[in-house]
GROMACS .gro file of N, CA, C and O in nm:
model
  396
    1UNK      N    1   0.297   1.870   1.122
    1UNK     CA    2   0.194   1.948   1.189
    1UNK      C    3   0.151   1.873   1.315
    1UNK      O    4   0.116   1.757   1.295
    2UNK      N    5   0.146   1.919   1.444
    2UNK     CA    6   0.053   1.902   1.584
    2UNK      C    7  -0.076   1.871   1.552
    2UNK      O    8  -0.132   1.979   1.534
    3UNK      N    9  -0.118   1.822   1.543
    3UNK     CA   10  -0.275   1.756   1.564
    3UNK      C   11  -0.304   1.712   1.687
    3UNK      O   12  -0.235   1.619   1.729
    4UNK      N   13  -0.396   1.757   1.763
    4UNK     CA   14  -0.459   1.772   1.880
    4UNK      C   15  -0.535   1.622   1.889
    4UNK      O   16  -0.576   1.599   1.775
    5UNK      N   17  -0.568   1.517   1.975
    5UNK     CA   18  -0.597   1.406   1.954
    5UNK      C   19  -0.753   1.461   1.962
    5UNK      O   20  -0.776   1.370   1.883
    6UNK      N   21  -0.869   1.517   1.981
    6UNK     CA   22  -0.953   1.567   1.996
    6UNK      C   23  -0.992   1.582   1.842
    6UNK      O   24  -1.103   1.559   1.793
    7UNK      N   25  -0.876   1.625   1.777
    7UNK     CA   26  -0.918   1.651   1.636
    7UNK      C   27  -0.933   1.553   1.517
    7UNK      O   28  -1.017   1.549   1.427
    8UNK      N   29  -0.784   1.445   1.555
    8UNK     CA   30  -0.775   1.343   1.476
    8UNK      C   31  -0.912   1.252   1.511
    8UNK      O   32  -0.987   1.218   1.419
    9UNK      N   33  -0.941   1.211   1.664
    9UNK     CA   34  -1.061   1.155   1.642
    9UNK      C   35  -1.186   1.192   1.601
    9UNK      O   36  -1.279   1.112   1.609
   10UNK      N   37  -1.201   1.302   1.558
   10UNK     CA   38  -1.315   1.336   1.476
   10UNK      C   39  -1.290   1.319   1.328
   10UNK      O   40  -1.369   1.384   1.260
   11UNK      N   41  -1.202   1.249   1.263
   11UNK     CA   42  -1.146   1.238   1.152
   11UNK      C   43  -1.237   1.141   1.077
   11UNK      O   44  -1.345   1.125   1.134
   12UNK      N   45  -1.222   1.069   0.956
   12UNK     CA   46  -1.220   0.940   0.924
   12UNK      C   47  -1.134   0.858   0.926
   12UNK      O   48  -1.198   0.754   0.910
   13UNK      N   49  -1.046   0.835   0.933
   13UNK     CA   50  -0.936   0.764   1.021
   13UNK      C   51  -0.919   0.735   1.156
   13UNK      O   52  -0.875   0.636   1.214
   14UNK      N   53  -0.978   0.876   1.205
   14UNK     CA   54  -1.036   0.887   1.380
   14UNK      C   55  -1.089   0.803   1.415
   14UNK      O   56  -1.043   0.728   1.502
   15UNK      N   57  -1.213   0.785   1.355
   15UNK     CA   58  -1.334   0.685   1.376
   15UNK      C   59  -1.320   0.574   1.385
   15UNK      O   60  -1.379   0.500   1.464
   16UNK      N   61  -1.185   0.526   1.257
   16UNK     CA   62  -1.184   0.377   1.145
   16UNK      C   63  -1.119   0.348   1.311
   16UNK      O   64  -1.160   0.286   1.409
   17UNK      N   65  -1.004   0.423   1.282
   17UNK     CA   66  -0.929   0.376   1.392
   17UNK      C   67  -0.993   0.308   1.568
   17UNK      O   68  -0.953   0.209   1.630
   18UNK      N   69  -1.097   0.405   1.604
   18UNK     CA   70  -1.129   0.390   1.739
   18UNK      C   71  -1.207   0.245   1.698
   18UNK      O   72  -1.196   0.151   1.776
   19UNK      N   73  -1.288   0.228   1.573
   19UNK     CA   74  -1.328   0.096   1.570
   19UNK      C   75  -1.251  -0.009   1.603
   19UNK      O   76  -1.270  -0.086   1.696
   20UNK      N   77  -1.148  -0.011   1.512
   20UNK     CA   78  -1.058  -0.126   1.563
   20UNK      C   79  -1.032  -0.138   1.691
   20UNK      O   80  -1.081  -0.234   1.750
   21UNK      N   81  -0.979  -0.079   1.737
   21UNK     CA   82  -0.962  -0.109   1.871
   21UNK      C   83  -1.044  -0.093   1.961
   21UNK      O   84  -0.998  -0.078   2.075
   22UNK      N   85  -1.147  -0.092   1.948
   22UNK     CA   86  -1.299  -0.120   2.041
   22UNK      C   87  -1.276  -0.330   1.995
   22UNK      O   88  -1.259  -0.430   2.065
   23UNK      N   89  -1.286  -0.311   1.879
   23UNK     CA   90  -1.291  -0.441   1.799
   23UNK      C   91  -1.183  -0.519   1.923
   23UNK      O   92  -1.219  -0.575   2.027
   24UNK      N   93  -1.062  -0.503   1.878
   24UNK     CA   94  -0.941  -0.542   2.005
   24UNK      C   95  -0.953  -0.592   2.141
   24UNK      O   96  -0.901  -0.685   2.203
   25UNK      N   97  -1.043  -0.497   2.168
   25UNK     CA   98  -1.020  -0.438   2.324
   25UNK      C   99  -1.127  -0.538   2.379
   25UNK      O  100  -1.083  -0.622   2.458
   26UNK      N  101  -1.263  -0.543   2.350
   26UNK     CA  102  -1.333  -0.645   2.337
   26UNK      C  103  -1.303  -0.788   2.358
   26UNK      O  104  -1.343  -0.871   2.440
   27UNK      N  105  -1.190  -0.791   2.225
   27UNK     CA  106  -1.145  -0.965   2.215
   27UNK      C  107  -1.071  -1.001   2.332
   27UNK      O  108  -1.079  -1.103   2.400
   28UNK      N  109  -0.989  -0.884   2.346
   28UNK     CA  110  -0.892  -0.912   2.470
   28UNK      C  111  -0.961  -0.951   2.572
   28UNK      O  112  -0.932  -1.061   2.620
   29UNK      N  113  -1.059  -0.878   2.626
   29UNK     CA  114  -1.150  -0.874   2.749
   29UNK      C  115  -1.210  -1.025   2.771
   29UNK      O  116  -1.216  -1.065   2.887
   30UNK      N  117  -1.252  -1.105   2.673
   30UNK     CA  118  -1.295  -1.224   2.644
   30UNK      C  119  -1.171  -1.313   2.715
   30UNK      O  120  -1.186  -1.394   2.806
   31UNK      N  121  -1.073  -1.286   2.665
   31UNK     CA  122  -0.966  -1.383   2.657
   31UNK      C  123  -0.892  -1.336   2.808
   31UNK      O  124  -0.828  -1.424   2.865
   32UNK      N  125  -0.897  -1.237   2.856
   32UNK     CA  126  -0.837  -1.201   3.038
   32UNK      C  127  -0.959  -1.287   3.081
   32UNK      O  128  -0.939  -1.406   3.107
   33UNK      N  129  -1.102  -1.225   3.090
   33UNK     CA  130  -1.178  -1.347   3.183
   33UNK      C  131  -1.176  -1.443   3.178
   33UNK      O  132  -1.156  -1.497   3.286
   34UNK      N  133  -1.193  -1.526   3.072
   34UNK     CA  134  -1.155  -1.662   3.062
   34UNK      C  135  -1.020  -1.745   3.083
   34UNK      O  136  -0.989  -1.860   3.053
   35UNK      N  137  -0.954  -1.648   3.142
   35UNK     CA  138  -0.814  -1.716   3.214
   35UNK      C  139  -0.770  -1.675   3.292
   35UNK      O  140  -0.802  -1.561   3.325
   36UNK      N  141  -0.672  -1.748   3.366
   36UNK     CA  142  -0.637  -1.718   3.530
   36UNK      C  143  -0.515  -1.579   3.539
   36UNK      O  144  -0.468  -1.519   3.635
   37UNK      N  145  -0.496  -1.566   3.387
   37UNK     CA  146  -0.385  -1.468   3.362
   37UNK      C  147  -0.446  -1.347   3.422
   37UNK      O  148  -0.362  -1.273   3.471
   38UNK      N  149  -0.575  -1.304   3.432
   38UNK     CA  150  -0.597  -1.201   3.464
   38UNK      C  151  -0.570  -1.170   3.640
   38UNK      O  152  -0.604  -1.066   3.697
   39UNK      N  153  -0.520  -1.255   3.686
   39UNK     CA  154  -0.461  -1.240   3.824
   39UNK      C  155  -0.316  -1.217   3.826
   39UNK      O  156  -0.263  -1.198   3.935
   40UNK      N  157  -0.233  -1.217   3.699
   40UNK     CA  158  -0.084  -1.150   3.714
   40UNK      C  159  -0.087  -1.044   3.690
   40UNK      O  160  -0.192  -0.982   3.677
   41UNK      N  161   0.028  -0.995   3.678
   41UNK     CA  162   0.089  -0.856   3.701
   41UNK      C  163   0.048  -0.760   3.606
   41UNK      O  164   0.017  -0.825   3.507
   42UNK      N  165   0.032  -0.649   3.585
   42UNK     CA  166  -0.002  -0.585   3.492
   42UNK      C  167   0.128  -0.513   3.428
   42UNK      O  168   0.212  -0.453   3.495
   43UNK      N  169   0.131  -0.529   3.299
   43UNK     CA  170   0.225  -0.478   3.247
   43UNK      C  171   0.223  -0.395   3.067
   43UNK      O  172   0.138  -0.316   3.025
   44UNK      N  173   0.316  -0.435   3.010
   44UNK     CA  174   0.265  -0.334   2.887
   44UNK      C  175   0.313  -0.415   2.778
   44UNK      O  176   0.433  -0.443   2.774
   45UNK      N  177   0.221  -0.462   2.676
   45UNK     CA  178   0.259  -0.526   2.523
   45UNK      C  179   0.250  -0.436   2.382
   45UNK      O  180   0.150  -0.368   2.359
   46UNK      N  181   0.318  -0.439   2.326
   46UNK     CA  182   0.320  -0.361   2.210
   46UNK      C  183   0.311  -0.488   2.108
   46UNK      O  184   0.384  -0.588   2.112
   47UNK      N  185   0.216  -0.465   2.027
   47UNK     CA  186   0.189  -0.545   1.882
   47UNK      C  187   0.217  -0.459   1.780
   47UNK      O  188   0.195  -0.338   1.787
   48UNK      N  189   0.280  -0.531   1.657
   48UNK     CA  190   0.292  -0.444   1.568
   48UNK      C  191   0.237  -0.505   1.420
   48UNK      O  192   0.320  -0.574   1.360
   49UNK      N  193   0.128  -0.489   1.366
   49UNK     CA  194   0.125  -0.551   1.216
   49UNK      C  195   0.022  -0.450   1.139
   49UNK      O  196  -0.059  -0.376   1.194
   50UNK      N  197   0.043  -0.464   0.993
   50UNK     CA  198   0.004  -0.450   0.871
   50UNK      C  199  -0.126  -0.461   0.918
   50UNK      O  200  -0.163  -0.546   0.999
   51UNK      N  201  -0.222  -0.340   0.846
   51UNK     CA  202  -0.344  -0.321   0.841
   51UNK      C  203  -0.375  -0.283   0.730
   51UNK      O  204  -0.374  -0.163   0.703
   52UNK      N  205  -0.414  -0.391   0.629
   52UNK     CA  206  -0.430  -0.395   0.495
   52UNK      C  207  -0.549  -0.309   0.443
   52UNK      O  208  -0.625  -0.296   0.539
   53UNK      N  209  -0.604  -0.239   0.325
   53UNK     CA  210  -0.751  -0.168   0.324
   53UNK      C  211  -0.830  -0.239   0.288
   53UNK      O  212  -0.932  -0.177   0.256
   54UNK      N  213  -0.840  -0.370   0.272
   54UNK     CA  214  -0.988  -0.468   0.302
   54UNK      C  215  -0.983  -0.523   0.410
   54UNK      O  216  -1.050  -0.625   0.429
   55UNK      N  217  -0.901  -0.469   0.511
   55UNK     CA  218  -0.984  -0.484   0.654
   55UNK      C  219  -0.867  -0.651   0.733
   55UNK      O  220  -0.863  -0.686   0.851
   56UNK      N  221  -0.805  -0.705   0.632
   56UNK     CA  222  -0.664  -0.785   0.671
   56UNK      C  223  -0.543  -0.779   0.759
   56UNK      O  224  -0.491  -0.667   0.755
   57UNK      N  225  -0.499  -0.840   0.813
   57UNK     CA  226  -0.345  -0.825   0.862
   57UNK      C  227  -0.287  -0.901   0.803
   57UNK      O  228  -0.328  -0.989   0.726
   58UNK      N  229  -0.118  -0.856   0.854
   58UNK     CA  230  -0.030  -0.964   0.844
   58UNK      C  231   0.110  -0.915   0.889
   58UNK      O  232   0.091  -0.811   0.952
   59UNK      N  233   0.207  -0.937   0.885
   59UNK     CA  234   0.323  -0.924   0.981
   59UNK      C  235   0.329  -0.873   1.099
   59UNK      O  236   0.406  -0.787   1.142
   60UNK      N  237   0.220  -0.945   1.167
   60UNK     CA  238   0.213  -0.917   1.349
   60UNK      C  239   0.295  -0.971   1.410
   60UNK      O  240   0.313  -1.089   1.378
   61UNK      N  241   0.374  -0.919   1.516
   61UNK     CA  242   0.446  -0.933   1.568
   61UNK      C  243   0.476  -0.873   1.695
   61UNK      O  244   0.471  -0.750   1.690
   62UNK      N  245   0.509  -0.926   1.822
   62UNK     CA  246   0.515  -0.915   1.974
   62UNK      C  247   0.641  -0.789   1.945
   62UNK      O  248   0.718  -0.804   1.850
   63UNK      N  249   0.651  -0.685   2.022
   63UNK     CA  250   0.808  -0.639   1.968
   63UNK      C  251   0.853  -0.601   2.152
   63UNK      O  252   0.973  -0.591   2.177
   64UNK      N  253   0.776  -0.587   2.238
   64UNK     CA  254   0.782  -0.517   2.385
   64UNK      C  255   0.684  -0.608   2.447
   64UNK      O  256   0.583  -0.654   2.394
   65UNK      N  257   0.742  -0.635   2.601
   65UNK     CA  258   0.633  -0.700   2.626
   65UNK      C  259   0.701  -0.698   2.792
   65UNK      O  260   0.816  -0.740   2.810
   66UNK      N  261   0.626  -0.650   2.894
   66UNK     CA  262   0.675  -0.656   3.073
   66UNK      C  263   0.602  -0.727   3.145
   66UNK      O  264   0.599  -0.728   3.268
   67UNK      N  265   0.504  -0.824   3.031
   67UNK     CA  266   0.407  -0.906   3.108
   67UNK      C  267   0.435  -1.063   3.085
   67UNK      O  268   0.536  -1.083   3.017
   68UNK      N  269   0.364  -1.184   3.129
   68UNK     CA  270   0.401  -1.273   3.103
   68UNK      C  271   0.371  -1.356   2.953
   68UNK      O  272   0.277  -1.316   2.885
   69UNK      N  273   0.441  -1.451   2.913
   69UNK     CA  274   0.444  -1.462   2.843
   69UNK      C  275   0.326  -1.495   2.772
   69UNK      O  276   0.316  -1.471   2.652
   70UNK      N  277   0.206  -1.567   2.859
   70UNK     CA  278   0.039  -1.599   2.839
   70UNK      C  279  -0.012  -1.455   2.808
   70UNK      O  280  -0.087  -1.432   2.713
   71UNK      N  281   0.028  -1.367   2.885
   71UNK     CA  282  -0.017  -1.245   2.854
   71UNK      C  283  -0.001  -1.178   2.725
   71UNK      O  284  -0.100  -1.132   2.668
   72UNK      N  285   0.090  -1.171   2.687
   72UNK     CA  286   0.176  -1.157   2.558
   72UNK      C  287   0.087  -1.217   2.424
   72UNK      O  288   0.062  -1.157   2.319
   73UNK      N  289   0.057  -1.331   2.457
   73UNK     CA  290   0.035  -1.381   2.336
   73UNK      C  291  -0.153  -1.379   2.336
   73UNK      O  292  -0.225  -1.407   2.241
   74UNK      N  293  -0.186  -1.347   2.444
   74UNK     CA  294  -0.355  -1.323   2.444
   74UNK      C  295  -0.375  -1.180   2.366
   74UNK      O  296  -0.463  -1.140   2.291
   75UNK      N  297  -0.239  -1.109   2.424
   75UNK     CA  298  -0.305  -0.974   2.298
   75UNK      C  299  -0.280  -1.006   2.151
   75UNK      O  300  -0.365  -0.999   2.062
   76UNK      N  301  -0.132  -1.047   2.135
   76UNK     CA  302  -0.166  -1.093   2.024
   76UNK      C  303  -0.291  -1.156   1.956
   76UNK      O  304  -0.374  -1.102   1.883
   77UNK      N  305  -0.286  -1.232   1.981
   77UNK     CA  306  -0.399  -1.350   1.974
   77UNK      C  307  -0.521  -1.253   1.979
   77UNK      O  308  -0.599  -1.259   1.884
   78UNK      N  309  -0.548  -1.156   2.090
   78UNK     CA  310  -0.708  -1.074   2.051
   78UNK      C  311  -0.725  -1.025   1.936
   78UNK      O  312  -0.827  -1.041   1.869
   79UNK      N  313  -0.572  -0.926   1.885
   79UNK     CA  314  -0.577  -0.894   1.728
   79UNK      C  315  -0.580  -0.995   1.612
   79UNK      O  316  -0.613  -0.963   1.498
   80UNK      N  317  -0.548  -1.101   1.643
   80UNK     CA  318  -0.520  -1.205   1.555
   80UNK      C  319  -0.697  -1.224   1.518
   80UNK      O  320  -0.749  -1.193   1.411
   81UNK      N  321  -0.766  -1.283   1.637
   81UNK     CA  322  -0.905  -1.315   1.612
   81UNK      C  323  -0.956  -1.182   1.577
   81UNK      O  324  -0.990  -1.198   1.459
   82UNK      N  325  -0.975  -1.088   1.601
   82UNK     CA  326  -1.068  -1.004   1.601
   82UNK      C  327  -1.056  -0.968   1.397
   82UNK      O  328  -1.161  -0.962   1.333
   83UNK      N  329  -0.953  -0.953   1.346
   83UNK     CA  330  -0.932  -0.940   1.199
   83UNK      C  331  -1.034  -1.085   1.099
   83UNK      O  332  -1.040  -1.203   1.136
   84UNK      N  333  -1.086  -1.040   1.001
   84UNK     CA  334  -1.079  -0.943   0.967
   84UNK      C  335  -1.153  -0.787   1.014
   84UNK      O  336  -1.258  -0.751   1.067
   85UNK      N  337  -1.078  -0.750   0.980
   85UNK     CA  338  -1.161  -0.526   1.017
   85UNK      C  339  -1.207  -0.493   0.904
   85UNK      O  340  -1.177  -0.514   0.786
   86UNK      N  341  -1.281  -0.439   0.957
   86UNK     CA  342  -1.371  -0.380   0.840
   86UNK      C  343  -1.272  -0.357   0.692
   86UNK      O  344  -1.151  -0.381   0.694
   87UNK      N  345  -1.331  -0.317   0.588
   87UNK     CA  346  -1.250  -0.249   0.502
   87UNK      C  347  -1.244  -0.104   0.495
   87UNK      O  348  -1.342  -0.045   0.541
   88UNK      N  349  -1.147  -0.034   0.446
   88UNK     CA  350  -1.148   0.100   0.530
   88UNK      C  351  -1.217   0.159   0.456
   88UNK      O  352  -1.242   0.116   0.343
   89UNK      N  353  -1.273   0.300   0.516
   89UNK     CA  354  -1.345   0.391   0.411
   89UNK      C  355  -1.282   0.473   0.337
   89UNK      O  356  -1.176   0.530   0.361
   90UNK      N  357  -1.368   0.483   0.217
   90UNK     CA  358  -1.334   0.603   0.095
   90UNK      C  359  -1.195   0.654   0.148
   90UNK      O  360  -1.075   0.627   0.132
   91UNK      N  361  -1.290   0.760   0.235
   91UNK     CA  362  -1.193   0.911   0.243
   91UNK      C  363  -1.051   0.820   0.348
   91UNK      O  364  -0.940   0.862   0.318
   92UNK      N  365  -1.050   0.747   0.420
   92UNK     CA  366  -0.905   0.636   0.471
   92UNK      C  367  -0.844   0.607   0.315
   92UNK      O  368  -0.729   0.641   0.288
   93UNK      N  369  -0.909   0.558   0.240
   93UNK     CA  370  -0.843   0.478   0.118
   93UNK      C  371  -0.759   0.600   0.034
   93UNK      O  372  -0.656   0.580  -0.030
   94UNK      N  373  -0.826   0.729   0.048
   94UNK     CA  374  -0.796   0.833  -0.070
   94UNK      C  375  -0.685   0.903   0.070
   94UNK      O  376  -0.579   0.937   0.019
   95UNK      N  377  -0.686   0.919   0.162
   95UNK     CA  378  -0.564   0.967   0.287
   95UNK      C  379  -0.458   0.911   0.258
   95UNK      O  380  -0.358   0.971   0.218
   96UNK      N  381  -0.467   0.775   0.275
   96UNK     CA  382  -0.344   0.725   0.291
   96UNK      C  383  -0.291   0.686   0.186
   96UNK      O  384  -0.169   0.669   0.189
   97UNK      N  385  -0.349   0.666   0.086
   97UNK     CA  386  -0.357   0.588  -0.084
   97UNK      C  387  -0.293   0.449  -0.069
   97UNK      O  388  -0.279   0.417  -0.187
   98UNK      N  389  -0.252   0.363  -0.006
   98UNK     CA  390  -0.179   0.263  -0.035
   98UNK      C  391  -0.223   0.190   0.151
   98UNK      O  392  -0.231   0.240   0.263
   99UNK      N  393  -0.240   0.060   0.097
   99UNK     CA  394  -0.168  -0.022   0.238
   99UNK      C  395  -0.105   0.029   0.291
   99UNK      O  396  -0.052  -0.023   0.390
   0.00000   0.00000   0.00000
């Protein structure tokens, strides 16, 4: 099924979700000002890990990355610090049923 992104974020998952990555986005922001990286190039990183339902990670991993390599590892690194995340709610836990 098409789900309209308008819709999913009104979800509970919608929500869980936009938290985290407010959570993220935040850490990152910390970690560009406080280094000179934020004067290179702009480019695009993809992270990929496990988002456990008490709010945990684990098999994060760099998989794409057109930026430098400091760059690279500050996003990592924002998700890395910013965990643990919350634990998810109810109606997330009963959606998805499993890790």
């Amino acid at each position: 099924e098409n789900i309209s992104p308008l819709k999913v974020s009104n979800t509970p998952l919608g929500i869980y979700d936009q938290k985290v990555i407010e959570q993220i986005r935040n850490r990152w922001h910390e970690f560009v000002e406080s280094s000179a990286t934020q004067r290179q190039k702009i480019g695009r990183v993809i992270v990929k890990f496990r988002l456990h339902s008490d709010g945990q990670i684990s098999e994060i991993a760099t998989t794409e990355s057109t930026t430098s390599t400091i760059q690279a590892a500050h996003c990592k690194m924002a998700i890395e610090k910013s965990a643990p995340f919350p634990p998810w709610p109810e109606e997330v836990r009963e959606k998805i049923g499993k890790d």
